[in-house]
PDB file of C-alpha atoms in Angstrom:
ATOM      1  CA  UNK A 284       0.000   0.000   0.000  1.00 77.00           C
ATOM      2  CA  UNK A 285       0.966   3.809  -0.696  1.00 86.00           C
ATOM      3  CA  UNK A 286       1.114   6.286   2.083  1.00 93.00           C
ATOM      4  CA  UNK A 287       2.193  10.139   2.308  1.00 96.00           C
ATOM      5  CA  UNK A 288       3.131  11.368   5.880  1.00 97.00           C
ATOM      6  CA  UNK A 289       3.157  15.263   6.784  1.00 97.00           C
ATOM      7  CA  UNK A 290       3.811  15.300   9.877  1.00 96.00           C
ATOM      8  CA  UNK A 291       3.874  19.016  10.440  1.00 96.00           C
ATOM      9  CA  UNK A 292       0.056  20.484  10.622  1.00 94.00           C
ATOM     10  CA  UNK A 293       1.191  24.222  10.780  1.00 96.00           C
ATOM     11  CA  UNK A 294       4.928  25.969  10.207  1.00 96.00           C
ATOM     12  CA  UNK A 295       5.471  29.540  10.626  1.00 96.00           C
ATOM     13  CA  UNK A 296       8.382  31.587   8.897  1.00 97.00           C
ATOM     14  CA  UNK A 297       8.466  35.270   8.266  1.00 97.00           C
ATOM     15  CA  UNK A 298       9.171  36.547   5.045  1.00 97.00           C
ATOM     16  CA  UNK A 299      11.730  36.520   2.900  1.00 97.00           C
ATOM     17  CA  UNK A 300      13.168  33.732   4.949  1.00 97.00           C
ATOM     18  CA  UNK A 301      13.416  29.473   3.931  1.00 98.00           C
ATOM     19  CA  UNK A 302      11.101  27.287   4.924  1.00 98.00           C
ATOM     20  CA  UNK A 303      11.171  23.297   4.679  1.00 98.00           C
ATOM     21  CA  UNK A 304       7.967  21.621   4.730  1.00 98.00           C
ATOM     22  CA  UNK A 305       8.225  17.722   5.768  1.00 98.00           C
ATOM     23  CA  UNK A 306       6.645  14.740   3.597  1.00 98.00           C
ATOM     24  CA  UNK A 307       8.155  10.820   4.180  1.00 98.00           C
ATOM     25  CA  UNK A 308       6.376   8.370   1.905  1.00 97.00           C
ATOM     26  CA  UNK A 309       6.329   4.286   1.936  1.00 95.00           C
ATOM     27  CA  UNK A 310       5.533   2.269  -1.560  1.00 92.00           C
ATOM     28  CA  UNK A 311       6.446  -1.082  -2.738  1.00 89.00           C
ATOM     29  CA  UNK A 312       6.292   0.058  -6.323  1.00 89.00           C
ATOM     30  CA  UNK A 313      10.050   0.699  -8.050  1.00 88.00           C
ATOM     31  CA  UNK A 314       9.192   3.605 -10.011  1.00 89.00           C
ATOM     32  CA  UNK A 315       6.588   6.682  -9.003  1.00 92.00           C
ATOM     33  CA  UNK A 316       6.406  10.128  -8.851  1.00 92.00           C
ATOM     34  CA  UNK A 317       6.391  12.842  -6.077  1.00 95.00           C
ATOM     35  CA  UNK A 318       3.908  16.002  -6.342  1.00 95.00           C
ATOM     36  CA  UNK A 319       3.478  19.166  -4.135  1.00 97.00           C
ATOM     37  CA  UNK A 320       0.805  21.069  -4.930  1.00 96.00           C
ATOM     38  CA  UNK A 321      -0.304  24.351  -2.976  1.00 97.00           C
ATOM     39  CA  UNK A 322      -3.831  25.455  -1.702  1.00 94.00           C
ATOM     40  CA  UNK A 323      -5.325  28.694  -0.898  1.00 93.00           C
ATOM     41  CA  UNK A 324      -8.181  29.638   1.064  1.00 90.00           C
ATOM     42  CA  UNK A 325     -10.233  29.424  -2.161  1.00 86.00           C
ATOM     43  CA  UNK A 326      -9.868  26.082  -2.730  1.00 85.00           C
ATOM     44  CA  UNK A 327      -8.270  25.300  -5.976  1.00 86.00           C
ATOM     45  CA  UNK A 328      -5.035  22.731  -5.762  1.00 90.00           C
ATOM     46  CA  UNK A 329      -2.503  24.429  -8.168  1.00 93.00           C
ATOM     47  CA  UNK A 330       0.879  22.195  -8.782  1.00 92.00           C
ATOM     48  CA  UNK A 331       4.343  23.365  -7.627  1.00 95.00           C
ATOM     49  CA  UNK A 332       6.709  20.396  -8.291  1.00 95.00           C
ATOM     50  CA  UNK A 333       7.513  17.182  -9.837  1.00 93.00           C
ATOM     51  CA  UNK A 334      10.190  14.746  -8.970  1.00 94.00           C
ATOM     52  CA  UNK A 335      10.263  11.507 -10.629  1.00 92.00           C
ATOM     53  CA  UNK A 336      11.626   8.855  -8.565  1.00 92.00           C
ATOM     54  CA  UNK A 337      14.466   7.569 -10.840  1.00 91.00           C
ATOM     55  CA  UNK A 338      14.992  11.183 -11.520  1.00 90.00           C
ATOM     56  CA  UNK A 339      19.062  11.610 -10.800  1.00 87.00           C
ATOM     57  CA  UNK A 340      18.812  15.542  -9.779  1.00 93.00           C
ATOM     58  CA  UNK A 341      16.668  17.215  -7.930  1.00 95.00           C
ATOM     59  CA  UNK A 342      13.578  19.171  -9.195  1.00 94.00           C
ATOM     60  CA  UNK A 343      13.160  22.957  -9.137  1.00 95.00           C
ATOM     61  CA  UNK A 344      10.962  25.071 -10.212  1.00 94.00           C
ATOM     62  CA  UNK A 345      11.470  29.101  -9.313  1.00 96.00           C
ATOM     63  CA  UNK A 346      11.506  29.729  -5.764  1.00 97.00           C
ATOM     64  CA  UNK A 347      10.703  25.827  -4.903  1.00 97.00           C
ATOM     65  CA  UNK A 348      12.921  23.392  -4.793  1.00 97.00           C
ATOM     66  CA  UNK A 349      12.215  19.424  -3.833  1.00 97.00           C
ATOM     67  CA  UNK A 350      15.166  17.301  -1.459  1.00 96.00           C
ATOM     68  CA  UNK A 351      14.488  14.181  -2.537  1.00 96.00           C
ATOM     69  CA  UNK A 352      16.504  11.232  -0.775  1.00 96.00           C
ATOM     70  CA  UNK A 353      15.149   8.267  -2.149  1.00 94.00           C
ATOM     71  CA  UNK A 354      16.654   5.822   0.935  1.00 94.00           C
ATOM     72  CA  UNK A 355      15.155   7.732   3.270  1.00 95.00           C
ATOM     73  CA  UNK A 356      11.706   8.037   1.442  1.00 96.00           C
ATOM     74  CA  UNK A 357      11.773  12.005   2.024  1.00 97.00           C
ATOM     75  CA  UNK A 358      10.288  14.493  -0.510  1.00 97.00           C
ATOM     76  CA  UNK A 359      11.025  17.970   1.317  1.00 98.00           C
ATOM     77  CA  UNK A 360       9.787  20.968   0.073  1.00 98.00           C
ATOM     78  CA  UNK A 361      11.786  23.627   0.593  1.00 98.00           C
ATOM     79  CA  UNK A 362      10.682  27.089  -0.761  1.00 98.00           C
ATOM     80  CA  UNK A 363      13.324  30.387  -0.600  1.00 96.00           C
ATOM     81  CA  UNK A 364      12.533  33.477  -0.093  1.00 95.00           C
ATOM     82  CA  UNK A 365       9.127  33.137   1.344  1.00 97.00           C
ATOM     83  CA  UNK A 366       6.395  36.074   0.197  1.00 97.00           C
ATOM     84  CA  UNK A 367       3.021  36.930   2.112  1.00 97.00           C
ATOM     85  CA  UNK A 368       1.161  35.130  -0.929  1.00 96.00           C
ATOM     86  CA  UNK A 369       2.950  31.509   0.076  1.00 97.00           C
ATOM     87  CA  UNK A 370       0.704  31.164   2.909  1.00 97.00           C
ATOM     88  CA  UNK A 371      -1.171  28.073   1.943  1.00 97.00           C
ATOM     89  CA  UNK A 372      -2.030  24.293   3.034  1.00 97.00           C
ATOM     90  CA  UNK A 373       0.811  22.032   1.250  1.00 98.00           C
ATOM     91  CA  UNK A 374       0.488  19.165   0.439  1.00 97.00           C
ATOM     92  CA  UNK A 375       2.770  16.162  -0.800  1.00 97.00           C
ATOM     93  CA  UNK A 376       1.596  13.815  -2.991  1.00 95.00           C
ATOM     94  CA  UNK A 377       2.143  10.202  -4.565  1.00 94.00           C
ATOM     95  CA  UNK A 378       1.468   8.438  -7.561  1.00 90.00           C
ATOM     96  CA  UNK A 379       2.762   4.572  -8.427  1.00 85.00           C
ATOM     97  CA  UNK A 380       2.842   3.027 -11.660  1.00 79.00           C
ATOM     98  CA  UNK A 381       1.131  -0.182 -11.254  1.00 77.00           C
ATOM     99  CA  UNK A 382      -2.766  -0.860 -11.772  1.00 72.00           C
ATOM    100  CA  UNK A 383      -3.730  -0.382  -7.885  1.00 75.00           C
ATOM    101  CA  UNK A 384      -1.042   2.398  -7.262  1.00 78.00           C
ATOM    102  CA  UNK A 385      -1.702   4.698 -10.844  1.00 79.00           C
ATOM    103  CA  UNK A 386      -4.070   7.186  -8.572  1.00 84.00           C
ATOM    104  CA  UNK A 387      -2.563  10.600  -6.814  1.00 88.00           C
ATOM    105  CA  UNK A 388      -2.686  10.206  -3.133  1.00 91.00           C
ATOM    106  CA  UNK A 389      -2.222  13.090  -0.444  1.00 94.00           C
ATOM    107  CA  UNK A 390      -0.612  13.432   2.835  1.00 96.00           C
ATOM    108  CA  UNK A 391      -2.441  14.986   5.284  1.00 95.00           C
ATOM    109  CA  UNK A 392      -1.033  18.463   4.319  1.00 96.00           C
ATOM    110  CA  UNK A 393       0.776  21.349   6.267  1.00 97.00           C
ATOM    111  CA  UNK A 394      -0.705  25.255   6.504  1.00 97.00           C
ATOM    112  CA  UNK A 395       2.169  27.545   6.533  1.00 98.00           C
ATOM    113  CA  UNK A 396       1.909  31.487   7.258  1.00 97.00           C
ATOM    114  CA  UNK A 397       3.930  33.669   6.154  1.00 97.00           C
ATOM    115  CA  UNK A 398       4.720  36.947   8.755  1.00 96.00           C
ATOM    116  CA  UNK A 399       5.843  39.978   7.687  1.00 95.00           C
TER     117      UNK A 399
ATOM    118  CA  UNK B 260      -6.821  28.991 -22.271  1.00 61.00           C
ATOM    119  CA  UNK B 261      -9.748  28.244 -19.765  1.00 75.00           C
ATOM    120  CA  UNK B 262      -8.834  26.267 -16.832  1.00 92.00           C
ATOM    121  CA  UNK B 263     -10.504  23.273 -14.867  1.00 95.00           C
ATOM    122  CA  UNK B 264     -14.043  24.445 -14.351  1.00 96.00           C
ATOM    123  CA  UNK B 265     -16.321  22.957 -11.870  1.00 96.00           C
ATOM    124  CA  UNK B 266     -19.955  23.585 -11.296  1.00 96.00           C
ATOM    125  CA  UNK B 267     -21.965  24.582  -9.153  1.00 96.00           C
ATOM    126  CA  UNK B 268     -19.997  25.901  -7.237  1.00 95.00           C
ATOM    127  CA  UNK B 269     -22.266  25.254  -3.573  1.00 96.00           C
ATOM    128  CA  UNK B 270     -24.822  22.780  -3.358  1.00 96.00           C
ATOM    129  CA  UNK B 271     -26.530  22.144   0.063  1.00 97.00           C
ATOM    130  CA  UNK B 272     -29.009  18.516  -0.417  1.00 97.00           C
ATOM    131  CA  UNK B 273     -30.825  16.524   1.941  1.00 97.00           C
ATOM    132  CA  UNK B 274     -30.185  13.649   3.707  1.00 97.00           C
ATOM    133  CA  UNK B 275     -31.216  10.903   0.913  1.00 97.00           C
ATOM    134  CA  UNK B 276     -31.132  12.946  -2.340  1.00 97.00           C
ATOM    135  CA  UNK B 277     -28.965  12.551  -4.899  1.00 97.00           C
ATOM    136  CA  UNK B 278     -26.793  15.221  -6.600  1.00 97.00           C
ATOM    137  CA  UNK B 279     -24.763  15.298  -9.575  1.00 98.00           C
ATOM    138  CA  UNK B 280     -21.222  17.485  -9.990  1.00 98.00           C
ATOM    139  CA  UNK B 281     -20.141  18.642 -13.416  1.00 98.00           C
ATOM    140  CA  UNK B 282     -16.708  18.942 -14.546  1.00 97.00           C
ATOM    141  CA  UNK B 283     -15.297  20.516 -17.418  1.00 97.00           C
ATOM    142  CA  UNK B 284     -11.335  19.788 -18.345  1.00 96.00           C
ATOM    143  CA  UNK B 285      -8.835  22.075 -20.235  1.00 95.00           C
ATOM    144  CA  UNK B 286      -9.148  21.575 -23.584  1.00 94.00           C
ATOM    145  CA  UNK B 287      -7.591  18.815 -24.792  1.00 91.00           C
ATOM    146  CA  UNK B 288      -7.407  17.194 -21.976  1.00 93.00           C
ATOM    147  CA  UNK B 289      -8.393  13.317 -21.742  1.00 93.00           C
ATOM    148  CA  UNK B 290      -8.128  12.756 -18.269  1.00 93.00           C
ATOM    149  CA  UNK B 291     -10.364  13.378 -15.264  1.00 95.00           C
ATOM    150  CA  UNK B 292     -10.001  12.830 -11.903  1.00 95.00           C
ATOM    151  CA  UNK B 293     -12.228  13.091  -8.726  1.00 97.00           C
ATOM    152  CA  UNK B 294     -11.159  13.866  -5.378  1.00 96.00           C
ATOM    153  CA  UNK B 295     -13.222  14.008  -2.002  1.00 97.00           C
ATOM    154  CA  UNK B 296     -11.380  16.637   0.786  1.00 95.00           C
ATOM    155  CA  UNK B 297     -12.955  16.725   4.010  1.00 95.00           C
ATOM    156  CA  UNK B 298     -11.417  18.110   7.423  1.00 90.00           C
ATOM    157  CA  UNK B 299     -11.683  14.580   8.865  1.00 87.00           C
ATOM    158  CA  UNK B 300     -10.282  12.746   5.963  1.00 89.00           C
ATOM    159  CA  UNK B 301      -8.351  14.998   3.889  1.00 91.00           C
ATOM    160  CA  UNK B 302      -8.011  14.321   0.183  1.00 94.00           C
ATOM    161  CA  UNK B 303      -9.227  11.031  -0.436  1.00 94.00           C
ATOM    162  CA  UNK B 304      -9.186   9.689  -4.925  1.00 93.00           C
ATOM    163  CA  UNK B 305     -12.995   8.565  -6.122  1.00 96.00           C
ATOM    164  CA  UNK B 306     -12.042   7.756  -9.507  1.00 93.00           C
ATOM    165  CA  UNK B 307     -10.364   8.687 -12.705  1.00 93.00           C
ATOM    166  CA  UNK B 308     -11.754   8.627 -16.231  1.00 94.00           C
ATOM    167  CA  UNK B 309      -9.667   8.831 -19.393  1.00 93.00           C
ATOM    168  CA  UNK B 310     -11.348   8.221 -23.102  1.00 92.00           C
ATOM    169  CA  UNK B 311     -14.585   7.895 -21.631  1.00 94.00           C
ATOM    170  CA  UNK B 312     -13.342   4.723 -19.625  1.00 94.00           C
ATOM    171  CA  UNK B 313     -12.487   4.492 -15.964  1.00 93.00           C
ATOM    172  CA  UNK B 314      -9.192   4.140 -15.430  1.00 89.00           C
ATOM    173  CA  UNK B 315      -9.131   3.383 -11.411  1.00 89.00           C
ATOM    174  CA  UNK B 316     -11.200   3.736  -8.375  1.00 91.00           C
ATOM    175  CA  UNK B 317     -10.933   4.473  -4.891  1.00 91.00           C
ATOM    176  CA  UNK B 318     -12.488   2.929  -1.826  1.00 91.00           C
ATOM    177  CA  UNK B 319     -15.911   4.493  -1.734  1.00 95.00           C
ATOM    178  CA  UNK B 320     -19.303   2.489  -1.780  1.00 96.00           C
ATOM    179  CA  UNK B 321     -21.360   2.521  -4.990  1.00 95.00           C
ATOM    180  CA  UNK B 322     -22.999   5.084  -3.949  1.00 97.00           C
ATOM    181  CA  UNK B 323     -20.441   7.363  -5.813  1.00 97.00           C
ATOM    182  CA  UNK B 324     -20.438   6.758  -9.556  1.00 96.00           C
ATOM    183  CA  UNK B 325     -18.959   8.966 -12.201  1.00 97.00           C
ATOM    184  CA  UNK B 326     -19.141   8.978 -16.214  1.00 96.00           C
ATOM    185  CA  UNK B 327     -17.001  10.579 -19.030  1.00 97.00           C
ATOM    186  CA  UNK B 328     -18.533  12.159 -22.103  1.00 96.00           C
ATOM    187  CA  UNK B 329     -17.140  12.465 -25.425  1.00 95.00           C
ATOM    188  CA  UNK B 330     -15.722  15.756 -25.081  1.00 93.00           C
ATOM    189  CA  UNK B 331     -13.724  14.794 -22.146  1.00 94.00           C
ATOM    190  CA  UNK B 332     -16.365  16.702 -19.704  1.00 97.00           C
ATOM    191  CA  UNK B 333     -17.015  14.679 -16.671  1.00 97.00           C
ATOM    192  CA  UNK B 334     -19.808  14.047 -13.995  1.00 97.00           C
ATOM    193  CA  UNK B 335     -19.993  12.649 -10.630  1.00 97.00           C
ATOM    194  CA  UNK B 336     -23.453  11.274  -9.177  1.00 97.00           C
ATOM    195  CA  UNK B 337     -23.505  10.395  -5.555  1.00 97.00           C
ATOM    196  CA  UNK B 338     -26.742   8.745  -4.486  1.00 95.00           C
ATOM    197  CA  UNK B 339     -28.617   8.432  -1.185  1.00 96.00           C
ATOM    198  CA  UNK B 340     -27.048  11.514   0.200  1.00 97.00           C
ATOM    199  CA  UNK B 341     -25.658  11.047   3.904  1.00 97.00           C
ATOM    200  CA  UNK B 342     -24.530  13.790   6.408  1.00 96.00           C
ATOM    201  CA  UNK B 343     -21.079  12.495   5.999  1.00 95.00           C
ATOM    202  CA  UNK B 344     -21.087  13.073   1.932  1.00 97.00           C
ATOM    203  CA  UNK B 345     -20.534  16.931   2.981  1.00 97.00           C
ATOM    204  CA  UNK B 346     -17.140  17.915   1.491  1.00 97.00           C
ATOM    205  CA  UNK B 347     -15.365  19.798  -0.964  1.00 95.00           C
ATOM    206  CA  UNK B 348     -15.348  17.862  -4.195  1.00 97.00           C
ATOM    207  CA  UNK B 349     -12.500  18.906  -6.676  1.00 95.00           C
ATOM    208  CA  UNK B 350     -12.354  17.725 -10.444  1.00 96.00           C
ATOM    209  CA  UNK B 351      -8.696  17.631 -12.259  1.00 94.00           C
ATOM    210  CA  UNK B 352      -7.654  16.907 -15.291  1.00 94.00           C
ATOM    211  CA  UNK B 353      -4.499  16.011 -17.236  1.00 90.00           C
ATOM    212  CA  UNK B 354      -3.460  15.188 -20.432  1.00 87.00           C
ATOM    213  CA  UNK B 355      -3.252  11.247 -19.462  1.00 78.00           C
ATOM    214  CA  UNK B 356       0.703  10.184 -18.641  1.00 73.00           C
ATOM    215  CA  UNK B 357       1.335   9.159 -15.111  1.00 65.00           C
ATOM    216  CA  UNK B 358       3.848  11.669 -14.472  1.00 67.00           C
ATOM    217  CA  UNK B 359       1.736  14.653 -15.706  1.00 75.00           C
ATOM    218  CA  UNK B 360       0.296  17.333 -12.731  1.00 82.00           C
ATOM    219  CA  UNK B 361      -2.930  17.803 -12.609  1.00 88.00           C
ATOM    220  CA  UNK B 362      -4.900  20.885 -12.894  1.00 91.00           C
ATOM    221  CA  UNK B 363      -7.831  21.344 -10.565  1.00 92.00           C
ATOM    222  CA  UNK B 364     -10.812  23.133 -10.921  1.00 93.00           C
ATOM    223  CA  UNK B 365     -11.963  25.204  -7.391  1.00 92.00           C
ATOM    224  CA  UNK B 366     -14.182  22.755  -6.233  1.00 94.00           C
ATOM    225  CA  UNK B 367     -18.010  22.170  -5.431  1.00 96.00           C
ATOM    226  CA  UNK B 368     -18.764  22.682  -2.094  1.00 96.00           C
ATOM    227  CA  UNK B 369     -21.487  19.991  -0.822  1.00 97.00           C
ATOM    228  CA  UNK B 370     -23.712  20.299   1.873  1.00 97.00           C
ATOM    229  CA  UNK B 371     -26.030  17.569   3.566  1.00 97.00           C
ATOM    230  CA  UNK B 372     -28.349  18.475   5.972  1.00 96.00           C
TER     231      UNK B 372
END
């Protein structure tokens, strides 16, 4: 079976400063892919990153970055620079690439505010 | 290029009605997904549809059924309404490859009294 683990339900980090947002995951299957998406207050999921897990390097995109260590089953977000608009639920996400494991499943998902 | 769009937007049913949820992908866009997000729960996959065939399920009763249409646009039907049905369902969509993100729509806000 697939799992995502946040174990962080709120971080705090004032702007302009780095943040690292937690997510551990456990599958059986030998290749799948690693998602964060971001959610405002209104609702809509909107995609940040992609890391692919026989990807060699690690994915960025703009201000986000993903520290993948595939031993440990980490996915870290980490986003630089943090601005007023980043404050959000995260969430990590999972996909396999068997039958039973080709669906997108979520951790439980971490709010982070942004301070001035 | 229009996004994921998801109607209504609120619904508030009865205990024992049914409702239906639309879904309309980006254009061009074969696959559709459906996601329940509740407090309790979190974000929990119902199905996903690509060509007009479902692709994979979750573990919800068959109570929750979906379809795809020709044009890619989507619906979900969830019979027998129960208090615990209340959620926030979001629709995404994708071009079809297992490695693709998914863009979601903002959601349909359900209600059972």
């Amino acid at each position: 079976a697939q799992k995502i683990t946040q174990t962080q339900p709120g971080m705090f980090v004032q702007e302009k400063e780095a943040v690292t947002l937690d997510c551990t995951y456990d599958t059986s299957d030998p290749s799948y892919g690693l998602f964060w998406y971001k959610q405002p207050s209104s609702g809509e999921m909107i995609f940040l990153i992609y890391q692919g897990s026989y990807d060699q390097q690690n994915a960025t995109e703009g201000r986000y970055s993903l520290n993948f260590q595939k031993a440990r089953k980490s996915a870290n977000l980490v986003i630089s620079a943090s601005q007023l608009g980043d404050s959000a639920m995260y969430f990590c996400a999972m996909r396999g690439r068997s039958y039973n494991t080709d669906k997108l499943i979520f951790g439980t998902g971490t709010r982070l505010q942004v301070f001035p | 290029k229009a996004g994921v769009t998801q109607t209504p937007r609120y619904l508030i049913k009865t205990r024992g009605q049914q409702v239906t949820l639309s879904c309309s992908p980006i254009s061009g866009h074969r696959s559709v997904s459906w996601y329940q997000q509740t407090p309790g729960q979190g974000l929990q996959f119902l199905f996903e549809y690509f060509s007009e065939t479902q692709r994979n399920k979750g573990n919800f009763p068959g109570r929750f059924s979906g379809r795809q249409f020709s044009n890619s646009r989507s619906e979900m039907n969830v019979s027998t309404l129960e208090l615990g049905d209340s959620a926030l369902y979001l629709c995404a969509s994708s071009f079809g490859g297992d490695t693709e993100k998914l863009f979601f729509g903002s959601g349909t806000q359900l209600s059972v009294l």
